[in-house]
Structure formats: structure tokens, C-alpha cells
mmCIF file of C-alpha atoms in Angstrom:
data_model
loop_
_atom_site.group_PDB
_atom_site.id
_atom_site.type_symbol
_atom_site.label_atom_id
_atom_site.label_comp_id
_atom_site.label_asym_id
_atom_site.label_seq_id
_atom_site.Cartn_x
_atom_site.Cartn_y
_atom_site.Cartn_z
ATOM 1 C CA UNK O 177 0.607 99.276 127.331
ATOM 2 C CA UNK O 178 -1.535 99.061 130.481
ATOM 3 C CA UNK O 179 -4.232 96.366 130.633
ATOM 4 C CA UNK O 180 -6.977 96.574 133.198
ATOM 5 C CA UNK O 181 -9.167 93.478 133.940
ATOM 6 C CA UNK O 182 -12.198 93.918 136.182
ATOM 7 C CA UNK O 183 -14.194 91.132 137.757
ATOM 8 C CA UNK O 184 -16.834 92.417 140.104
ATOM 9 C CA UNK O 185 -18.733 90.300 142.525
ATOM 10 C CA UNK O 186 -20.460 90.923 145.905
ATOM 11 C CA UNK O 187 -21.664 87.517 146.877
ATOM 12 C CA UNK O 188 -20.805 83.826 146.422
ATOM 13 C CA UNK O 189 -23.020 81.240 148.015
ATOM 14 C CA UNK O 190 -23.330 77.534 148.140
ATOM 15 C CA UNK O 191 -26.000 75.719 150.333
ATOM 16 C CA UNK O 192 -25.750 77.344 153.755
ATOM 17 C CA UNK O 193 -22.281 78.966 153.184
ATOM 18 C CA UNK O 194 -22.236 82.585 152.022
ATOM 19 C CA UNK O 195 -19.203 84.727 151.229
ATOM 20 C CA UNK O 196 -19.432 88.506 150.963
ATOM 21 C CA UNK O 197 -16.861 90.587 149.165
ATOM 22 C CA UNK O 198 -16.025 94.324 149.710
ATOM 23 C CA UNK O 199 -13.283 96.819 149.225
ATOM 24 C CA UNK O 200 -13.548 98.158 152.792
ATOM 25 C CA UNK O 201 -14.908 97.187 156.234
ATOM 26 C CA UNK O 202 -17.583 99.898 155.844
ATOM 27 C CA UNK O 203 -18.787 98.331 152.588
ATOM 28 C CA UNK O 204 -18.978 94.862 154.210
ATOM 29 C CA UNK O 205 -20.909 96.395 157.124
ATOM 30 C CA UNK O 206 -23.406 97.907 154.728
ATOM 31 C CA UNK O 207 -23.933 94.643 152.871
ATOM 32 C CA UNK O 208 -24.314 92.631 156.072
ATOM 33 C CA UNK O 209 -26.844 95.114 157.424
ATOM 34 C CA UNK O 210 -28.989 94.761 154.316
ATOM 35 C CA UNK O 211 -28.594 91.039 154.400
ATOM 36 C CA UNK O 212 -29.692 90.833 158.007
ATOM 37 C CA UNK O 213 -32.752 92.928 157.261
ATOM 38 C CA UNK O 214 -33.652 90.312 154.691
ATOM 39 C CA UNK O 215 -33.001 87.400 157.214
ATOM 40 C CA UNK O 216 -35.239 89.140 159.768
ATOM 41 C CA UNK O 217 -37.967 89.655 157.208
ATOM 42 C CA UNK O 218 -37.901 86.015 156.034
ATOM 43 C CA UNK O 219 -37.450 84.734 159.618
ATOM 44 C CA UNK O 220 -34.102 83.064 158.786
ATOM 45 C CA UNK O 221 -31.853 82.391 161.765
ATOM 46 C CA UNK O 222 -28.202 83.367 161.330
ATOM 47 C CA UNK O 223 -25.476 82.566 163.828
ATOM 48 C CA UNK O 224 -23.374 85.786 163.882
ATOM 49 C CA UNK O 225 -20.777 84.046 166.106
ATOM 50 C CA UNK O 226 -19.760 82.012 162.999
ATOM 51 C CA UNK O 227 -18.921 85.107 160.997
ATOM 52 C CA UNK O 228 -15.321 85.127 159.756
ATOM 53 C CA UNK O 229 -13.350 87.980 158.196
ATOM 54 C CA UNK O 230 -10.439 87.611 155.727
ATOM 55 C CA UNK O 231 -8.402 90.497 154.455
ATOM 56 C CA UNK O 232 -5.406 90.849 152.133
ATOM 57 C CA UNK O 233 -4.288 94.108 153.692
ATOM 58 C CA UNK O 234 -0.965 93.310 155.424
ATOM 59 C CA UNK O 235 -1.039 96.332 157.730
ATOM 60 C CA UNK O 236 -4.494 95.549 159.122
ATOM 61 C CA UNK O 237 -4.903 95.102 162.853
ATOM 62 C CA UNK O 238 -5.228 91.515 164.235
ATOM 63 C CA UNK O 239 -8.944 92.059 164.801
ATOM 64 C CA UNK O 240 -11.618 93.548 162.566
ATOM 65 C CA UNK O 241 -14.840 94.820 164.078
ATOM 66 C CA UNK O 242 -18.090 94.504 162.153
ATOM 67 C CA UNK O 243 -21.230 96.359 163.208
ATOM 68 C CA UNK O 244 -24.064 93.907 162.532
ATOM 69 C CA UNK O 245 -27.493 95.319 163.274
ATOM 70 C CA UNK O 246 -25.962 97.653 165.908
ATOM 71 C CA UNK O 247 -24.054 94.879 167.665
ATOM 72 C CA UNK O 248 -20.244 94.929 167.381
ATOM 73 C CA UNK O 249 -18.673 91.646 166.292
ATOM 74 C CA UNK O 250 -14.932 91.007 166.276
ATOM 75 C CA UNK O 251 -13.298 88.343 164.076
ATOM 76 C CA UNK O 252 -9.696 87.166 163.799
ATOM 77 C CA UNK O 253 -7.716 88.031 160.676
ATOM 78 C CA UNK O 254 -6.547 84.617 159.611
ATOM 79 C CA UNK O 255 -7.202 81.783 157.199
ATOM 80 C CA UNK O 256 -10.614 80.066 157.542
ATOM 81 C CA UNK O 257 -12.260 76.869 156.393
ATOM 82 C CA UNK O 258 -14.869 77.421 153.667
ATOM 83 C CA UNK O 259 -16.624 74.370 152.238
ATOM 84 C CA UNK O 260 -13.919 72.089 153.549
ATOM 85 C CA UNK O 261 -11.078 74.191 152.033
ATOM 86 C CA UNK O 262 -8.706 76.381 153.936
ATOM 87 C CA UNK O 263 -8.828 79.804 152.334
ATOM 88 C CA UNK O 264 -6.204 82.481 153.045
ATOM 89 C CA UNK O 265 -6.690 85.970 151.776
ATOM 90 C CA UNK O 266 -2.947 86.599 151.437
ATOM 91 C CA UNK O 267 -2.468 83.408 149.302
ATOM 92 C CA UNK O 268 -0.129 81.876 151.812
ATOM 93 C CA UNK O 269 0.290 78.113 151.968
ATOM 94 C CA UNK O 270 1.600 77.901 155.554
ATOM 95 C CA UNK O 271 -1.856 77.932 157.347
ATOM 96 C CA UNK O 272 -3.122 75.129 155.022
ATOM 97 C CA UNK O 273 0.155 73.234 155.343
ATOM 98 C CA UNK O 274 -0.174 73.419 159.145
ATOM 99 C CA UNK O 275 -3.669 71.891 158.955
ATOM 100 C CA UNK O 276 -2.563 69.253 156.510
ATOM 101 C CA UNK O 277 0.129 67.942 158.796
ATOM 102 C CA UNK O 278 -2.715 66.628 161.046
ATOM 103 C CA UNK O 279 -4.077 64.505 158.242
ATOM 104 C CA UNK O 280 -2.548 61.424 156.667
ATOM 105 C CA UNK O 281 -5.320 60.322 154.394
ATOM 106 C CA UNK O 282 -4.178 61.242 150.782
ATOM 107 C CA UNK O 283 -7.697 61.779 149.289
ATOM 108 C CA UNK O 284 -8.450 64.170 152.061
ATOM 109 C CA UNK O 285 -5.130 65.999 151.555
ATOM 110 C CA UNK O 286 -5.818 66.208 147.823
ATOM 111 C CA UNK O 287 -9.133 67.865 148.528
ATOM 112 C CA UNK O 288 -8.036 70.526 151.060
ATOM 113 C CA UNK O 289 -4.938 71.397 149.033
ATOM 114 C CA UNK O 290 -6.727 71.934 145.675
ATOM 115 C CA UNK O 291 -6.303 75.716 146.052
ATOM 116 C CA UNK O 292 -2.796 75.492 147.615
ATOM 117 C CA UNK O 293 0.261 74.580 145.586
ATOM 118 C CA UNK O 294 3.089 72.986 147.496
ATOM 119 C CA UNK O 295 6.640 72.485 146.226
ATOM 120 C CA UNK O 296 8.436 69.109 146.280
ATOM 121 C CA UNK O 297 9.986 69.674 149.653
ATOM 122 C CA UNK O 298 6.724 70.666 151.313
ATOM 123 C CA UNK O 299 5.024 67.661 149.897
ATOM 124 C CA UNK O 300 7.598 65.268 151.207
ATOM 125 C CA UNK O 301 7.608 66.919 154.667
ATOM 126 C CA UNK O 302 3.793 66.601 154.763
ATOM 127 C CA UNK O 303 4.006 62.864 154.001
ATOM 128 C CA UNK O 304 6.629 62.106 156.654
ATOM 129 C CA UNK O 305 4.203 60.507 159.180
ATOM 130 C CA UNK O 306 2.689 58.260 156.573
ATOM 131 C CA UNK O 307 6.013 57.313 155.061
ATOM 132 C CA UNK O 308 7.360 56.386 158.575
ATOM 133 C CA UNK O 309 4.255 54.253 159.260
ATOM 134 C CA UNK O 310 4.506 52.550 155.840
ATOM 135 C CA UNK O 311 8.201 51.749 156.257
ATOM 136 C CA UNK O 312 7.620 50.343 159.669
ATOM 137 C CA UNK O 313 4.857 48.203 158.382
ATOM 138 C CA UNK O 314 7.087 46.694 155.701
ATOM 139 C CA UNK O 315 9.941 46.326 158.213
ATOM 140 C CA UNK O 316 12.168 48.812 156.340
ATOM 141 C CA UNK O 317 14.734 51.114 157.765
ATOM 142 C CA UNK O 318 13.680 54.709 158.274
ATOM 143 C CA UNK O 319 16.344 55.956 155.979
ATOM 144 C CA UNK O 320 15.190 53.788 153.064
ATOM 145 C CA UNK O 321 14.884 55.964 149.949
ATOM 146 C CA UNK O 322 11.366 57.157 149.281
ATOM 147 C CA UNK O 323 11.634 55.870 145.679
ATOM 148 C CA UNK O 324 11.379 52.352 147.112
ATOM 149 C CA UNK O 325 7.982 52.974 148.673
ATOM 150 C CA UNK O 326 6.741 55.048 145.710
ATOM 151 C CA UNK O 327 7.586 52.155 143.312
ATOM 152 C CA UNK O 328 4.529 50.534 141.769
ATOM 153 C CA UNK O 329 6.251 47.172 141.263
ATOM 154 C CA UNK O 330 5.175 46.075 144.761
ATOM 155 C CA UNK O 331 3.164 47.329 147.759
ATOM 156 C CA UNK O 332 3.536 51.146 147.707
ATOM 157 C CA UNK O 333 1.999 54.548 148.543
ATOM 158 C CA UNK O 334 1.396 57.339 145.997
ATOM 159 C CA UNK O 335 3.766 60.349 145.925
ATOM 160 C CA UNK O 336 1.604 63.330 146.978
ATOM 161 C CA UNK O 337 3.562 65.605 144.753
ATOM 162 C CA UNK O 338 2.493 63.506 141.731
ATOM 163 C CA UNK O 339 -1.074 63.591 142.857
ATOM 164 C CA UNK O 340 -0.939 67.344 143.287
ATOM 165 C CA UNK O 341 0.526 67.828 139.802
ATOM 166 C CA UNK O 342 -2.335 65.844 138.228
ATOM 167 C CA UNK O 343 -4.949 67.631 140.294
ATOM 168 C CA UNK O 344 -3.584 71.117 139.452
ATOM 169 C CA UNK O 345 -3.321 70.360 135.819
ATOM 170 C CA UNK O 346 -7.036 69.344 135.816
ATOM 171 C CA UNK O 347 -7.892 72.588 137.647
ATOM 172 C CA UNK O 348 -5.918 74.687 135.146
ATOM 173 C CA UNK O 349 -7.631 72.916 132.320
ATOM 174 C CA UNK O 350 -11.035 73.766 133.836
ATOM 175 C CA UNK O 351 -9.946 77.358 134.444
ATOM 176 C CA UNK O 352 -8.942 78.021 130.839
ATOM 177 C CA UNK O 353 -11.762 76.057 129.213
ATOM 178 C CA UNK O 354 -14.788 77.259 131.238
ATOM 179 C CA UNK O 355 -16.403 80.306 129.701
ATOM 180 C CA UNK O 356 -17.284 81.992 133.077
ATOM 181 C CA UNK O 357 -13.729 81.511 134.439
ATOM 182 C CA UNK O 358 -11.858 82.365 131.297
ATOM 183 C CA UNK O 359 -11.769 86.118 132.181
ATOM 184 C CA UNK O 360 -9.951 85.320 135.418
ATOM 185 C CA UNK O 361 -7.585 82.977 133.563
ATOM 186 C CA UNK O 362 -6.576 85.764 131.161
ATOM 187 C CA UNK O 363 -5.994 88.177 134.113
ATOM 188 C CA UNK O 364 -3.764 85.508 135.695
ATOM 189 C CA UNK O 365 -1.734 85.219 132.493
ATOM 190 C CA UNK O 366 -1.015 89.023 132.598
ATOM 191 C CA UNK O 367 -0.098 88.791 136.248
ATOM 192 C CA UNK O 368 2.448 86.070 135.385
ATOM 193 C CA UNK O 369 3.801 88.312 132.657
ATOM 194 C CA UNK O 370 4.534 90.992 135.228
ATOM 195 C CA UNK O 371 6.076 88.560 137.698
ATOM 196 C CA UNK O 372 8.279 86.680 135.172
ATOM 197 C CA UNK O 373 9.447 88.569 132.099
ATOM 198 C CA UNK O 374 12.244 87.142 130.033
ATOM 199 C CA UNK O 375 13.078 87.447 126.312
ATOM 200 C CA UNK O 376 13.251 83.666 125.986
ATOM 201 C CA UNK O 377 11.726 80.624 127.698
ATOM 202 C CA UNK O 378 13.933 79.908 130.767
ATOM 203 C CA UNK O 379 15.414 76.434 130.987
ATOM 204 C CA UNK O 380 14.555 76.071 134.740
ATOM 205 C CA UNK O 381 11.502 78.112 135.730
ATOM 206 C CA UNK O 382 11.969 77.209 139.392
ATOM 207 C CA UNK O 383 15.177 79.193 139.480
ATOM 208 C CA UNK O 384 13.143 82.359 138.812
ATOM 209 C CA UNK O 385 9.918 81.718 140.687
ATOM 210 C CA UNK O 386 11.859 81.275 143.951
ATOM 211 C CA UNK O 387 12.931 84.946 143.665
ATOM 212 C CA UNK O 388 9.379 86.209 143.649
ATOM 213 C CA UNK O 389 8.218 87.282 147.076
ATOM 214 C CA UNK O 390 4.508 86.455 146.639
ATOM 215 C CA UNK O 391 3.979 84.433 143.465
ATOM 216 C CA UNK O 392 0.428 84.046 142.289
ATOM 217 C CA UNK O 393 -1.390 80.752 141.722
ATOM 218 C CA UNK O 394 -0.490 80.495 138.024
ATOM 219 C CA UNK O 395 3.154 81.356 138.567
ATOM 220 C CA UNK O 396 3.377 78.579 141.247
ATOM 221 C CA UNK O 397 1.751 76.152 138.838
ATOM 222 C CA UNK O 398 4.474 76.777 136.312
ATOM 223 C CA UNK O 399 6.864 74.776 138.521
ATOM 224 C CA UNK O 400 5.070 71.574 137.467
#
């Protein structure tokens, strides 16, 4: 049985950030042209140099040209920062992970990674600078087991993997219990059913998710 889920949207906006959606560059061009006519009519100043383009078409060229009010505008095909989060159209964690390595403040890491799920190894690699600094501060050897500094009996730091598990569980709870998002949640469940299909519940789900080339968000969250 074939199930089709549709969720149509053209625009998402918050404060001065606006995100347009389209199935082709021609459609985006048309929407931007209409939007710019409105901006011109209402005397709203828009910085077209800040326009960014994201695409999930793997065979797309490295640059995408948009024709905005007759003026060509080229943008790189890569992940971009939107409202403080690093969004990648191909659902890849590497661009966000690369940005995260430059930050050692855990609350900031938790915020920018709320749409990116990292496995245990990636979380530990991300925390290497902070763990080295903490061990040095406590006059501990570099090869001291991480469980020592994650222990809450004495001075410690929080394990970022545990923080991520808690944050993602809260996000999943909101996803499935918010009426406006429930349709997307149901679609994600069917996507998981196509990616992982077994007659019984597998004992170790990680063994199977690692075989999926491009796992979706919900499939990644099953590793928790």
C-alpha cells in the first residue's frame, strides 16, 4: 500500500529572517520577484547580498544564479546559519560539526545542534578541547578516563551526549504532541518504516541504522 503525505508551504518567517521554499530555481525566482515588488511598494530595504540558497539536489552545480528584479545574484550551495542554527538541505551533520568544534560552551553547543543528531563518537570528539582543559585544570593526566570527569561526585563537566539525548527527546515529544507538527511526525514514521523494516524489534538498532546511507532525523534519534 502506497501512502502519500503532502505538506505544502512557500514561506516561513520570524522577525527579519525569511525563508522561501520552491521545487525549482524558476519558482524561487518568481516568488522573489513578487516579494521584491512588495518591498519596493512598501519602501522596505532588503540586502540582496545576504540571500542564501540551499538545495537538496546532489547533482546541482556549486553555484545557483537567481534573477532578482533583473539583477543576477549567485549564491553558494552549502549549509547556512538561520536564526542561530546551521541548516543543511542534505541533512548532513558534518558542516554543523565543523562549526561546533570552534565552540566549547555547552549551552551554545546544545542550541546550535538541536536539529543535528550526533553519535557517541562525534560527541566525544567535539568535547576534546574542553576535556583537555578540564583535566589540565584538575592536574589530571590526559589519558584519564572520561568517566572520571563526567562523575557528579566531585567537580565535573556534563557529557554532551547525555545533554543531546535529553534535548532530542524533548524535541520529539513536542513534534508528536503539537497539532500543527503531527502531520510531519506521521510522515517521518512512514519514512523510518521504509528505512528500517524488520519482522521483530531488533536488539541493537545501531547495528542497522549504520547501514543506511542517508538516515532521516527520526531514524537517527532511534539510536538513543
